[in-house]
Coordinates of N, CA, C and O in Angstrom, one line a residue:
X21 N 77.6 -66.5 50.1 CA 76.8 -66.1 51.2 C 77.6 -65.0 52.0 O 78.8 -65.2 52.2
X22 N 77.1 -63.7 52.4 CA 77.5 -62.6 52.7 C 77.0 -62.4 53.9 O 76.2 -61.5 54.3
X23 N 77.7 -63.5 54.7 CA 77.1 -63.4 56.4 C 76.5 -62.5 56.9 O 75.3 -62.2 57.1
X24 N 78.2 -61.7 57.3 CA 77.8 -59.8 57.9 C 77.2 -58.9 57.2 O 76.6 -58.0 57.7
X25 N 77.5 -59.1 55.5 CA 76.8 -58.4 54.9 C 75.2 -58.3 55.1 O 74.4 -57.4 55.3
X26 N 75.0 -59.4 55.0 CA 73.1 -59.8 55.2 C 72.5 -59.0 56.7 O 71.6 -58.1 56.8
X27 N 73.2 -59.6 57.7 CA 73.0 -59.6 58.9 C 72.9 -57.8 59.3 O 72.0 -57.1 59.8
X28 N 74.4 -57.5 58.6 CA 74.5 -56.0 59.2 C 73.9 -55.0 58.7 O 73.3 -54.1 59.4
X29 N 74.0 -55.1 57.0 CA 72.4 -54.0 56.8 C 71.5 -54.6 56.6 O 70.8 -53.8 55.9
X30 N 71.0 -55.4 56.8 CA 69.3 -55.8 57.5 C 69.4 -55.0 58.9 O 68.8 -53.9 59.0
X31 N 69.9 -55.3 59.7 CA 69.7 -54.7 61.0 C 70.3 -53.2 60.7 O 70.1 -52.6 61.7
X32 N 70.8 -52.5 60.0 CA 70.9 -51.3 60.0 C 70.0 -50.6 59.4 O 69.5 -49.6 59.9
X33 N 69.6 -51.0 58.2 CA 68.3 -50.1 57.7 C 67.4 -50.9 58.7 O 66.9 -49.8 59.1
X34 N 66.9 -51.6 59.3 CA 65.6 -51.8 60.2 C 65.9 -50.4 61.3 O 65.1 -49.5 61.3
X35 N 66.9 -50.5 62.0 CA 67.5 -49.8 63.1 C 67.4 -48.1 62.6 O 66.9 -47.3 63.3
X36 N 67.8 -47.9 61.3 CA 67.3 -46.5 60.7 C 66.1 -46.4 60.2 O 65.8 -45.2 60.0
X37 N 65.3 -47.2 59.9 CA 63.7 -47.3 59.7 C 63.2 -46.7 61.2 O 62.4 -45.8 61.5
X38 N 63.8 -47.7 62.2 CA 63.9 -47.6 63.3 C 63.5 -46.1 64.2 O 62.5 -45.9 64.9
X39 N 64.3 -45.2 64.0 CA 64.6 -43.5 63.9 C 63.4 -43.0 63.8 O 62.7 -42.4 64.6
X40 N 63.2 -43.7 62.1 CA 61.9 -42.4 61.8 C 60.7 -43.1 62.3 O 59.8 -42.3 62.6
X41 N 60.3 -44.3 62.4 CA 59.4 -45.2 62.9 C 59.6 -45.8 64.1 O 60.0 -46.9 64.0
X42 N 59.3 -45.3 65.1 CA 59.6 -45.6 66.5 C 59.1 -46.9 67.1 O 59.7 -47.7 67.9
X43 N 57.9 -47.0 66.7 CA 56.9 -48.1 67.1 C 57.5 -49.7 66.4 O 57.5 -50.9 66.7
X44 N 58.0 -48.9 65.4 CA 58.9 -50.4 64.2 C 59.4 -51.4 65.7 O 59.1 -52.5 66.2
X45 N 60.5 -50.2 66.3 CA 61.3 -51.1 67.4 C 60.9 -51.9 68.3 O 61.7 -52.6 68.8
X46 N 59.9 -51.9 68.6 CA 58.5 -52.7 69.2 C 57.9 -53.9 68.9 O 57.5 -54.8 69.6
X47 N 58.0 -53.7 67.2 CA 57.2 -54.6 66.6 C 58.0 -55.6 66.0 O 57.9 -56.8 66.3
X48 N 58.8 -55.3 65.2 CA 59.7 -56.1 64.8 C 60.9 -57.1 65.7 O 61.8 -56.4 66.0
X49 N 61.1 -58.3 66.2 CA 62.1 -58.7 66.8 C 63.3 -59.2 66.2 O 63.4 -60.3 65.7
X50 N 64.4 -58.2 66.3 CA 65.4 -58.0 65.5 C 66.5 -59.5 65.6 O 67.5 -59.6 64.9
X51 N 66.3 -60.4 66.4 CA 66.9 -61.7 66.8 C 66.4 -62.7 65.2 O 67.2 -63.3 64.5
X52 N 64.8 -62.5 64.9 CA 64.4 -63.2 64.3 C 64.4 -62.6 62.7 O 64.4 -63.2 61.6
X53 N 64.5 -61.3 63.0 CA 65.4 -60.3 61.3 C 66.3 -60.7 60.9 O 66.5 -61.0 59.7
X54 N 67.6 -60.8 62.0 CA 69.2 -61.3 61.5 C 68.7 -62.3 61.0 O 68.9 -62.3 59.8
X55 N 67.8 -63.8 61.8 CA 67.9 -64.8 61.1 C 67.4 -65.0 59.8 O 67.9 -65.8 59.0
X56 N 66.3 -64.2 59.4 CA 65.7 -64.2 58.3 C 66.2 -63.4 57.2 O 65.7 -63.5 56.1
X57 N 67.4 -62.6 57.5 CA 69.0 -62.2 56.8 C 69.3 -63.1 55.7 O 69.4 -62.8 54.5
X58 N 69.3 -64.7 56.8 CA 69.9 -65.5 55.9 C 69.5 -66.6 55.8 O 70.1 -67.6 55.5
X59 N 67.7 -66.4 56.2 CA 67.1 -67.7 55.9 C 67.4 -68.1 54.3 O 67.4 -69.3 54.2
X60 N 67.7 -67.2 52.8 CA 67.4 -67.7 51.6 C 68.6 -68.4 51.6 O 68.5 -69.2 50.6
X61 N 69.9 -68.6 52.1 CA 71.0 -68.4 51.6 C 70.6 -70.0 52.7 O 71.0 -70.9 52.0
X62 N 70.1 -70.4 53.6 CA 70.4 -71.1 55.0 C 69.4 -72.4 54.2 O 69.7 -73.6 54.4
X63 N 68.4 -72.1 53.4 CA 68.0 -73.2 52.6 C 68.4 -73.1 51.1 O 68.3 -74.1 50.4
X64 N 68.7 -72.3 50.7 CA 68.9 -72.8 49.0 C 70.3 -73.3 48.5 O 70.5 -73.9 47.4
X65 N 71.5 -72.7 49.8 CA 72.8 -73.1 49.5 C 73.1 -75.0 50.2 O 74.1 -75.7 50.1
X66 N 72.2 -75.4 50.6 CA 72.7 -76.7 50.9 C 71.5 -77.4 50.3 O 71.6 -78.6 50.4
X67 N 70.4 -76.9 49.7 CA 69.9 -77.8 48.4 C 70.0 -77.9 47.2 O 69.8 -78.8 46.4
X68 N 70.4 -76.5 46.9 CA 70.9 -76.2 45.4 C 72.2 -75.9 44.9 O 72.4 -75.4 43.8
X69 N 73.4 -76.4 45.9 CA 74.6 -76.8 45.8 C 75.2 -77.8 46.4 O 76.3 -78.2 46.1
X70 N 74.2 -78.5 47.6 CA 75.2 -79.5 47.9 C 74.2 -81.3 47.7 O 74.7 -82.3 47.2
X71 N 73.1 -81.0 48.3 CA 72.3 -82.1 48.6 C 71.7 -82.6 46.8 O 71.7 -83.6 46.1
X72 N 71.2 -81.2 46.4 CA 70.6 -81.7 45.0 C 71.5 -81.0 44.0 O 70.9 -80.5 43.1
X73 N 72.4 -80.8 44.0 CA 73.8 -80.2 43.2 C 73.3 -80.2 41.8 O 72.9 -79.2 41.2
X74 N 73.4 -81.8 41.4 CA 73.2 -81.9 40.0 C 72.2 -82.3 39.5 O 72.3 -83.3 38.6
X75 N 70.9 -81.6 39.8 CA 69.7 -80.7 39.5 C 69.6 -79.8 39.6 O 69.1 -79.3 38.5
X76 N 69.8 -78.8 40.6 CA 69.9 -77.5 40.3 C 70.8 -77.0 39.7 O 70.6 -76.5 38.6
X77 N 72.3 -77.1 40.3 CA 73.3 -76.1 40.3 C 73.6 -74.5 40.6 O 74.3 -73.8 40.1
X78 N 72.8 -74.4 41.6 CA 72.3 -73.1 41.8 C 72.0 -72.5 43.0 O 70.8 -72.8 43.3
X79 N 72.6 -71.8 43.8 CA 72.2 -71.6 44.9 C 71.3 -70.5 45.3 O 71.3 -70.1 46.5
X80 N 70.3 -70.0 44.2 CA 69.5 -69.2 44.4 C 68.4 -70.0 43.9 O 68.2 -70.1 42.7
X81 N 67.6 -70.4 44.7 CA 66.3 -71.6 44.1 C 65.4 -71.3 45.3 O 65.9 -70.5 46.1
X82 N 64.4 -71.8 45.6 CA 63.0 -71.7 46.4 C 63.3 -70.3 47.4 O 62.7 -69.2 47.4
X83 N 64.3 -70.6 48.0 CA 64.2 -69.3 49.3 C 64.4 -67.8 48.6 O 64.2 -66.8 49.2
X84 N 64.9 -67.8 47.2 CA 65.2 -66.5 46.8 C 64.2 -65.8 45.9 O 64.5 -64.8 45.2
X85 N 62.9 -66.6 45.8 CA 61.6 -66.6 45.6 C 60.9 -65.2 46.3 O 61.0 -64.9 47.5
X86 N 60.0 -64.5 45.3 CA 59.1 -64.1 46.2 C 57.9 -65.0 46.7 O 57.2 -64.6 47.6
X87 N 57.7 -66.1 46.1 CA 56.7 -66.8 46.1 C 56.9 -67.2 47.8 O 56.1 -67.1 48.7
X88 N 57.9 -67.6 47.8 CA 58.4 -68.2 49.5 C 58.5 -67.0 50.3 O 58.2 -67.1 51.6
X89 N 58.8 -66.0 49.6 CA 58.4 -65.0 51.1 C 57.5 -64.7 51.0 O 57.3 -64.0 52.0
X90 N 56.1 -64.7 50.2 CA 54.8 -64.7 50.4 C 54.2 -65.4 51.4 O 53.8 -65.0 52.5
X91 N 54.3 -67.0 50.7 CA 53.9 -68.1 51.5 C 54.6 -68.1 53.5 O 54.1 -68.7 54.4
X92 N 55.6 -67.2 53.5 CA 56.2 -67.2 55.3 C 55.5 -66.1 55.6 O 55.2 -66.0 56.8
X93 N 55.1 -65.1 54.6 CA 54.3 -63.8 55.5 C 53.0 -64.3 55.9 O 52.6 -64.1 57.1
X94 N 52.2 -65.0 54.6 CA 51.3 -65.4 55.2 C 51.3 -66.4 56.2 O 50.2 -66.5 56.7
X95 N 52.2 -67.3 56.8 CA 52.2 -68.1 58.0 C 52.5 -67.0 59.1 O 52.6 -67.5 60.2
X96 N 52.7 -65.8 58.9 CA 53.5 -65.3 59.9 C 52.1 -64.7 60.6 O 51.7 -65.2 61.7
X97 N 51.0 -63.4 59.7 CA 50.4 -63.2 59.4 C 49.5 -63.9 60.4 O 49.2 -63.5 61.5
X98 N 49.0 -65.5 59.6 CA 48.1 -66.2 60.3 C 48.6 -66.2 61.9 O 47.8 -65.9 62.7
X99 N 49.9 -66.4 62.3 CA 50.1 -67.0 63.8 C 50.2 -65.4 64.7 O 50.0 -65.3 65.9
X100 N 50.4 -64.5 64.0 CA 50.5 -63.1 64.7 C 48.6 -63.0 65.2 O 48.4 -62.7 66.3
X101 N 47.3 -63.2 64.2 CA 46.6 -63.1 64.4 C 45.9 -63.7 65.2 O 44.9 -63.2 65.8
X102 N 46.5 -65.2 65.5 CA 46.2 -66.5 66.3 C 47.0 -66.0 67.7 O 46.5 -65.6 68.7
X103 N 47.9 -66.1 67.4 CA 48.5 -65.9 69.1 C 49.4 -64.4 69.3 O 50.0 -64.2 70.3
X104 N 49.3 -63.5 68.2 CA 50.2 -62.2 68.7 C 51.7 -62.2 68.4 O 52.4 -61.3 68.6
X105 N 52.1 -63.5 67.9 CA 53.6 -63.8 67.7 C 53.6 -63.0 66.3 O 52.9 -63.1 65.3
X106 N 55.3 -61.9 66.6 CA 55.8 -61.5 65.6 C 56.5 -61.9 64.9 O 56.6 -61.3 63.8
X107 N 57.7 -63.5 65.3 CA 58.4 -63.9 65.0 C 58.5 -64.3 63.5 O 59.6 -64.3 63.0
X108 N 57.7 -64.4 63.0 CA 57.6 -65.2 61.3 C 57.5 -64.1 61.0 O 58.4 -63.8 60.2
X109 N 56.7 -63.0 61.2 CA 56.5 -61.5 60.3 C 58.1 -61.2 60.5 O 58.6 -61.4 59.4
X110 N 59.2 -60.8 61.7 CA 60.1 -60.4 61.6 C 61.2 -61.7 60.8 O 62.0 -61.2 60.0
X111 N 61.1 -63.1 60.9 CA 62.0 -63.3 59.9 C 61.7 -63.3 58.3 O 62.5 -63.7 57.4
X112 N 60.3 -62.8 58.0 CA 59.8 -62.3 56.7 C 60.5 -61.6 56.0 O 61.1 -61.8 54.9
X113 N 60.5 -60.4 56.9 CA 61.2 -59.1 56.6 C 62.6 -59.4 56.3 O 63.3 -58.9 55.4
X114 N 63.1 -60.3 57.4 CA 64.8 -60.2 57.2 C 64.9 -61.1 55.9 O 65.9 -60.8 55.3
X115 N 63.9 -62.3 55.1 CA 64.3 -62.6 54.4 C 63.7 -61.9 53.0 O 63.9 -62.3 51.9
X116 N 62.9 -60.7 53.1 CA 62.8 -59.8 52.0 C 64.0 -59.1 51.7 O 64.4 -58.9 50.6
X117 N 64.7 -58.8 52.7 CA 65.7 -57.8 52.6 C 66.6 -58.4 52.0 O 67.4 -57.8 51.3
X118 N 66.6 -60.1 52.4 CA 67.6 -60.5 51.6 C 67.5 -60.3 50.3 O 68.5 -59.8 49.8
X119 N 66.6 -60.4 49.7 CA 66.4 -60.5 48.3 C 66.7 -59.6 47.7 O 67.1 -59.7 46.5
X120 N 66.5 -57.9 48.4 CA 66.9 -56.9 47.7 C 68.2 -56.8 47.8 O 68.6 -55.8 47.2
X121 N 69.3 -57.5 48.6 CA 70.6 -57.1 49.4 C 70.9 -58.0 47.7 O 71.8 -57.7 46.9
X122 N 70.3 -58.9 47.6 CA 70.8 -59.9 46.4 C 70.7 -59.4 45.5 O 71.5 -59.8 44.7
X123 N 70.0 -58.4 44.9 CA 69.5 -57.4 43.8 C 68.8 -59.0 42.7 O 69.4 -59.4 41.7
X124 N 67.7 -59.7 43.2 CA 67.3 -60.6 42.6 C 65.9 -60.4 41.6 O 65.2 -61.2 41.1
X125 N 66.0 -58.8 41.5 CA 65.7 -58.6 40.5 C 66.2 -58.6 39.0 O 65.5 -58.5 38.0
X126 N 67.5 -58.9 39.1 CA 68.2 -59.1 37.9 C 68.0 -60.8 37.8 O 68.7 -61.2 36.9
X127 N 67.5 -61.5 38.3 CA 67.1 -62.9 37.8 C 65.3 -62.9 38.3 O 64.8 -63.4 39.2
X128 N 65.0 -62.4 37.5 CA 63.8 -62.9 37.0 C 63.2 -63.6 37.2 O 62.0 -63.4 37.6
X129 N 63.7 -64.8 36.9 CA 63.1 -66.1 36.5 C 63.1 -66.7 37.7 O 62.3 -67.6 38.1
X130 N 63.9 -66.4 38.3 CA 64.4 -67.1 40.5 C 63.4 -66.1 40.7 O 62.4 -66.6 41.2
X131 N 63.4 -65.1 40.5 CA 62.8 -63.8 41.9 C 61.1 -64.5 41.3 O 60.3 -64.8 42.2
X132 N 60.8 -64.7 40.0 CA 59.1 -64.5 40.5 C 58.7 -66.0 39.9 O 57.7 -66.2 39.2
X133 N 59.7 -67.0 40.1 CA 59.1 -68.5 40.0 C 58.3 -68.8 41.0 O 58.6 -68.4 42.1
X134 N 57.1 -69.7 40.7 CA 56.7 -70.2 39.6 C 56.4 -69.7 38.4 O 56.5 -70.4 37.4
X135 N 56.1 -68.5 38.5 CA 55.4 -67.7 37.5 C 56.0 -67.7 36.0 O 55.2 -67.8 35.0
X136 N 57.1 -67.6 35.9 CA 57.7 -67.6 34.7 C 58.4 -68.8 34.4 O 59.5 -68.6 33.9
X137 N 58.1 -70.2 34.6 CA 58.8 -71.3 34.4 C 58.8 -71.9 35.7 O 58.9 -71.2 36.7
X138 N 58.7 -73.7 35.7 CA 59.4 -74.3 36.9 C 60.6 -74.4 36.9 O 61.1 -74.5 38.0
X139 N 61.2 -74.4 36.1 CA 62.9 -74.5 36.3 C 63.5 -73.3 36.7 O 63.0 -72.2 36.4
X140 N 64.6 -73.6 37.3 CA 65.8 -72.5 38.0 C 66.3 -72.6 36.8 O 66.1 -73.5 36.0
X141 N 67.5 -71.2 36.6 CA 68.1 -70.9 36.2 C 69.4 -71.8 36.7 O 69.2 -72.3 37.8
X142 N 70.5 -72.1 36.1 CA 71.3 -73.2 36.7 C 72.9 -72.5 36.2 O 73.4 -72.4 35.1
X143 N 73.2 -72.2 37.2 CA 75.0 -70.9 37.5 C 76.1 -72.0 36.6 O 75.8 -73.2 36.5
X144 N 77.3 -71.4 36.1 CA 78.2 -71.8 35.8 C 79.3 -72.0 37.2 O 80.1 -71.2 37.7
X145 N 79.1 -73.0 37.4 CA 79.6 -72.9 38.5 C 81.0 -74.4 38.7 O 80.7 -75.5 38.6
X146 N 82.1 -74.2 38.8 CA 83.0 -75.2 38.4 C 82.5 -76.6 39.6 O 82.1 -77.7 39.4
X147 N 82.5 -75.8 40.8 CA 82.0 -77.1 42.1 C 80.9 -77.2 42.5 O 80.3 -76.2 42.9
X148 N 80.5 -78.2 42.6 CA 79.4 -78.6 43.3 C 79.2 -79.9 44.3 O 79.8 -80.8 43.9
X149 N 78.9 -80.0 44.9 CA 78.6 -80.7 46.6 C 79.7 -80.7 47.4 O 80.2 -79.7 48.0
X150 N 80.2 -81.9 47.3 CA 81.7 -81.4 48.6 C 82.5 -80.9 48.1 O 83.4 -80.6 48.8
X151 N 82.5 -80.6 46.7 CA 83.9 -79.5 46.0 C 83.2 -77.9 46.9 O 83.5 -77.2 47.9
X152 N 82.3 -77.9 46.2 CA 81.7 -76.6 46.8 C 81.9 -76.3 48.3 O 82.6 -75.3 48.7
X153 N 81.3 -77.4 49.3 CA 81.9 -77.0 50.5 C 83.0 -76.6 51.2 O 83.2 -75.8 52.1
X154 N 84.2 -77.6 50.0 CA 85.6 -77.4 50.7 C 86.1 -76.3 49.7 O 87.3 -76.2 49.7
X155 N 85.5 -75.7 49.1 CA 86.1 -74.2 47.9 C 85.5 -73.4 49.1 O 86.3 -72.9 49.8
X156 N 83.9 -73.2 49.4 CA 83.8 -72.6 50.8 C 84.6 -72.1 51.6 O 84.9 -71.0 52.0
X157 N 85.1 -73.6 52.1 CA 86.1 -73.3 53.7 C 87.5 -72.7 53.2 O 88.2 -71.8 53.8
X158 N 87.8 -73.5 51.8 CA 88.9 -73.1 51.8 C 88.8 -71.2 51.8 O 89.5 -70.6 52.6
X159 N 87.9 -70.6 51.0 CA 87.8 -69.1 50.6 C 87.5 -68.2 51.9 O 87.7 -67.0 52.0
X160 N 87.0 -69.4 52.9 CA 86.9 -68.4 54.1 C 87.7 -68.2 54.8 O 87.5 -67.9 55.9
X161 N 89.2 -68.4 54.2 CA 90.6 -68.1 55.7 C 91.6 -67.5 54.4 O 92.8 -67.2 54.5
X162 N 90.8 -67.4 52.8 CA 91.8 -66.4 51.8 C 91.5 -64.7 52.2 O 90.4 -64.1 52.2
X163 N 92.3 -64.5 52.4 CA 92.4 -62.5 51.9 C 91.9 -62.3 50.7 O 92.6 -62.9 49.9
X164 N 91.0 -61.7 50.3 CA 90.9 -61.6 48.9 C 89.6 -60.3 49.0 O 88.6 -60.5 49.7
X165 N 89.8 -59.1 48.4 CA 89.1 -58.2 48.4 C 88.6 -57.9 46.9 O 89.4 -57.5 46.0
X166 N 87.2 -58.1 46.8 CA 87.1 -57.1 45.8 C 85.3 -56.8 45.7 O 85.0 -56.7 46.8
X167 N 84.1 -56.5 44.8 CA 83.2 -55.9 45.0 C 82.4 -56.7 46.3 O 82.3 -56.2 47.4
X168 N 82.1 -57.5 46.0 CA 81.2 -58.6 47.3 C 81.9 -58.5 48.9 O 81.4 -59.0 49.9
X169 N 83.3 -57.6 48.5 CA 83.7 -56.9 50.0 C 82.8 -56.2 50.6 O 82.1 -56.5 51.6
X170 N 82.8 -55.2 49.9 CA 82.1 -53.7 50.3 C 81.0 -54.0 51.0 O 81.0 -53.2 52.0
X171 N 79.8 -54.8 51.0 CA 78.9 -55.2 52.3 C 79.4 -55.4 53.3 O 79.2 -54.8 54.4
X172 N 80.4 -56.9 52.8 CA 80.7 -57.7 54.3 C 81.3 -56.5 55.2 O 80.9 -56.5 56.4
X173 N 82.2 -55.5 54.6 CA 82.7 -54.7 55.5 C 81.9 -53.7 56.5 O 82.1 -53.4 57.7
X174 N 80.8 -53.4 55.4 CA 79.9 -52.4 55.7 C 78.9 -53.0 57.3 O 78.8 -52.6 58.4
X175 N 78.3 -54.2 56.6 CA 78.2 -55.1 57.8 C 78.7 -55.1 58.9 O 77.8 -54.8 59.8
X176 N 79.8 -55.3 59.3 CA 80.9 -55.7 60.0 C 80.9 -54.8 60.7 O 80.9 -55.0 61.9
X177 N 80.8 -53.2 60.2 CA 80.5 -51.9 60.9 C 79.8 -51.6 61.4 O 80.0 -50.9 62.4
X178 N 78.7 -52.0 60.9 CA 77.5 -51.6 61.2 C 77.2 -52.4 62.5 O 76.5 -51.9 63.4
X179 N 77.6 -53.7 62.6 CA 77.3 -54.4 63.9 C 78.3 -54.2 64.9 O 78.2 -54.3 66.2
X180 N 79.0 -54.1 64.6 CA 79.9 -53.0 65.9 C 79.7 -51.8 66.3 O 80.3 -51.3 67.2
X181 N 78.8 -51.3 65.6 CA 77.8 -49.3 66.6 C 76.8 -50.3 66.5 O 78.0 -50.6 66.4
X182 N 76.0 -51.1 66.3 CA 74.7 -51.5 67.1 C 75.1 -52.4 68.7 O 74.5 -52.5 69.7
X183 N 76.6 -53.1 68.3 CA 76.5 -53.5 69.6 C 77.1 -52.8 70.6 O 76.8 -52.9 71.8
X184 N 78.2 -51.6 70.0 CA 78.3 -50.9 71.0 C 77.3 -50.1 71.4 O 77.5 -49.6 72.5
X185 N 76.4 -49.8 70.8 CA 75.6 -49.1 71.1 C 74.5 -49.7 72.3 O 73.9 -49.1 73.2
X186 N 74.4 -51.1 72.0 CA 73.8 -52.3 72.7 C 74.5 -51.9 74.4 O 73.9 -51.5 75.4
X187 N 75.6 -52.2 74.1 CA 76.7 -52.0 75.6 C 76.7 -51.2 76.5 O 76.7 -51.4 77.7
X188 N 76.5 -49.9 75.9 CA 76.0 -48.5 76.2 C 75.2 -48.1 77.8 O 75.3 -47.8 78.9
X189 N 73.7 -48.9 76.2 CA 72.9 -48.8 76.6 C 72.6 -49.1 77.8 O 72.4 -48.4 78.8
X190 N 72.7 -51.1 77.6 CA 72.7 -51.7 78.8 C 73.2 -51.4 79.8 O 72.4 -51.2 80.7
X191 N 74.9 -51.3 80.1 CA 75.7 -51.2 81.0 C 76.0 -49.7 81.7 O 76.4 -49.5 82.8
X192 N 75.5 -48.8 80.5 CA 75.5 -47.1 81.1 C 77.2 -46.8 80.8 O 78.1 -47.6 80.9
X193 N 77.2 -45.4 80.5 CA 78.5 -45.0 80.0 C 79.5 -45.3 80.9 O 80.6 -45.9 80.6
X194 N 79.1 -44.8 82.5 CA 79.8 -44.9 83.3 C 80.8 -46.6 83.5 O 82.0 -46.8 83.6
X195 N 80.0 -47.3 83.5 CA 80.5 -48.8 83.4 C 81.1 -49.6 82.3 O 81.5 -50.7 82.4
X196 N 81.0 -49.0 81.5 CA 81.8 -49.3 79.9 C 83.0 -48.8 79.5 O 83.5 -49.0 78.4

């Protein structure tokens, strides 16, 4: 799971969509984009690695679906038309983006299930349930750089000129 990475360009390409589409910044509420960053990773990593481990094995299952980001647009969709709420449309979006941040077009069989099989594809993966969690924690306090860097960093950047830019705004140059 690529926290900042998800988080930071989701909210960076929204924010440069943003630019050329003015009205986007209006419509979209970017609180409920971050979350929908990491809504796929927020359900499929603690059912398809920890809770149902050894059935899946896999932490790309239901949420990394287009089928599931269909089925949230259309709830979003329905409640935007019912009461005006953008909320489900904006964590739609943040959980589409996940999908392309994941490039889950190279699994097929996850990106457009049901369609092509009920079964998940199932990772080689050495741990699963509380190995997995404590390989987790343990990886989150190792130094270790290499391709799956290059987001997190990019991220990480990117939400530091949005919030300075946030600070800016709010506070005025003069007071910053």
């Amino acid at each position: 799971m690529l926290l900042f990475g998800h988080i930071g360009v989701t909210l960076g390409v929204f924010f440069g969509l943003g630019i050329l589409i003015p009205r986007l910044r209006t419509t979209i509420d970017p609180k409920y984009l971050a979350i929908g960053a990491l809504f796929p990773d927020l359900i499929d990593k603690p059912l398809g690695r920890v809770i149902f481990a050894s059935t899946f094995k896999n932490g790309r299952i239901i949420g990394h679906t287009l089928f599931f980001s269909l089925i949230l647009f259309l709830i979003g969709l329905y409640l935007y038309k019912k009461k005006g709420d953008i909320k489900i449309i904006s964590l739609t979006t943040g959980s589409f983006f996940h999908l392309m941040e994941d490039q889950m077009w190279a699994s097929p069989k996850t990106l457009f299930w049901p369609f092509l099989g009920l079964n998940f594809p199932k990772d080689h993966v050495d741990s699963t349930g509380m190995e997995y969690l404590l390989r987790m924690f343990e990886n989150s306090f190792t130094l270790n750089f290499s391709l799956s860097s290059i987001p997190e960093v990019l991220g990480i950047g990117i939400i530091v000129i949005l919030t300075l830019h946030w600070l800016i705004k709010r506070y005025g140059q003069n007071k910053f």
